[in-house]
Steps between C-alpha positions, in 0.01 A plus 500: 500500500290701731701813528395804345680569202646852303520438154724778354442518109702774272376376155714740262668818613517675861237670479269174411551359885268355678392295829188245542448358840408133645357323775775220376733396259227261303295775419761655364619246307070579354579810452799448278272258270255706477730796387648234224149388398384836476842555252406242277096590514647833341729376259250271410137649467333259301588182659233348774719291700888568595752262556849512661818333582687546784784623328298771284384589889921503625507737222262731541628547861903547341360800257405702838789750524473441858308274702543388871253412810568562869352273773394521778680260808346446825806398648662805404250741477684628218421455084739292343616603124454264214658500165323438129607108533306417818210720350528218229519211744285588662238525205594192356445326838136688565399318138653194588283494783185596307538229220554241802131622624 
């Protein structure tokens, strides 16, 4: 998970797109949390603490019209394209790890 990481984000129409950029795919993964969290601080004003399910997380990342990362292989020295699902994966894995801690 050391590979840096384009995280290519179109949240609504065309003209809404976006990139973010990684040193790897787990801070990433932070990013996209922190882009949910921030969501639900908004929708939610009043409330101190927020929490989530994973699933209210798999959905937040389905509502992007768009979404997709590209990283970066040594062995290639090329990016390699990844869909909306491994996004997901790959942020349930990152919390998976971080509730083991």
């Amino acid at each position: 998970m050391g590979s840096h990481t384009i995280l290519l984000v179109q949240p609504k129409d065309s003209s809404t797109r976006t990139y973010y950029d990684f040193t790897n795919v787990g801070l990433m993964c932070e990013a996209i949390m922190a882009m949910y969290e921030k969501r639900l601080k908004q929708l939610n004003p009043r409330s101190g603490h927020i929490n989530y399910h994973i699933d209210d997380l798999r959905k937040f990342i389905d509502n992007f019209s768009d979404i997709s990362a590209l990283v970066f292989n040594a062995q290639t020295v090329a990016y390699l394209p990844h869909d909306r699902e491994w996004i997901k994966n790959n942020v349930y894995g990152h919390l998976k790890r971080l509730a083991q801690k």
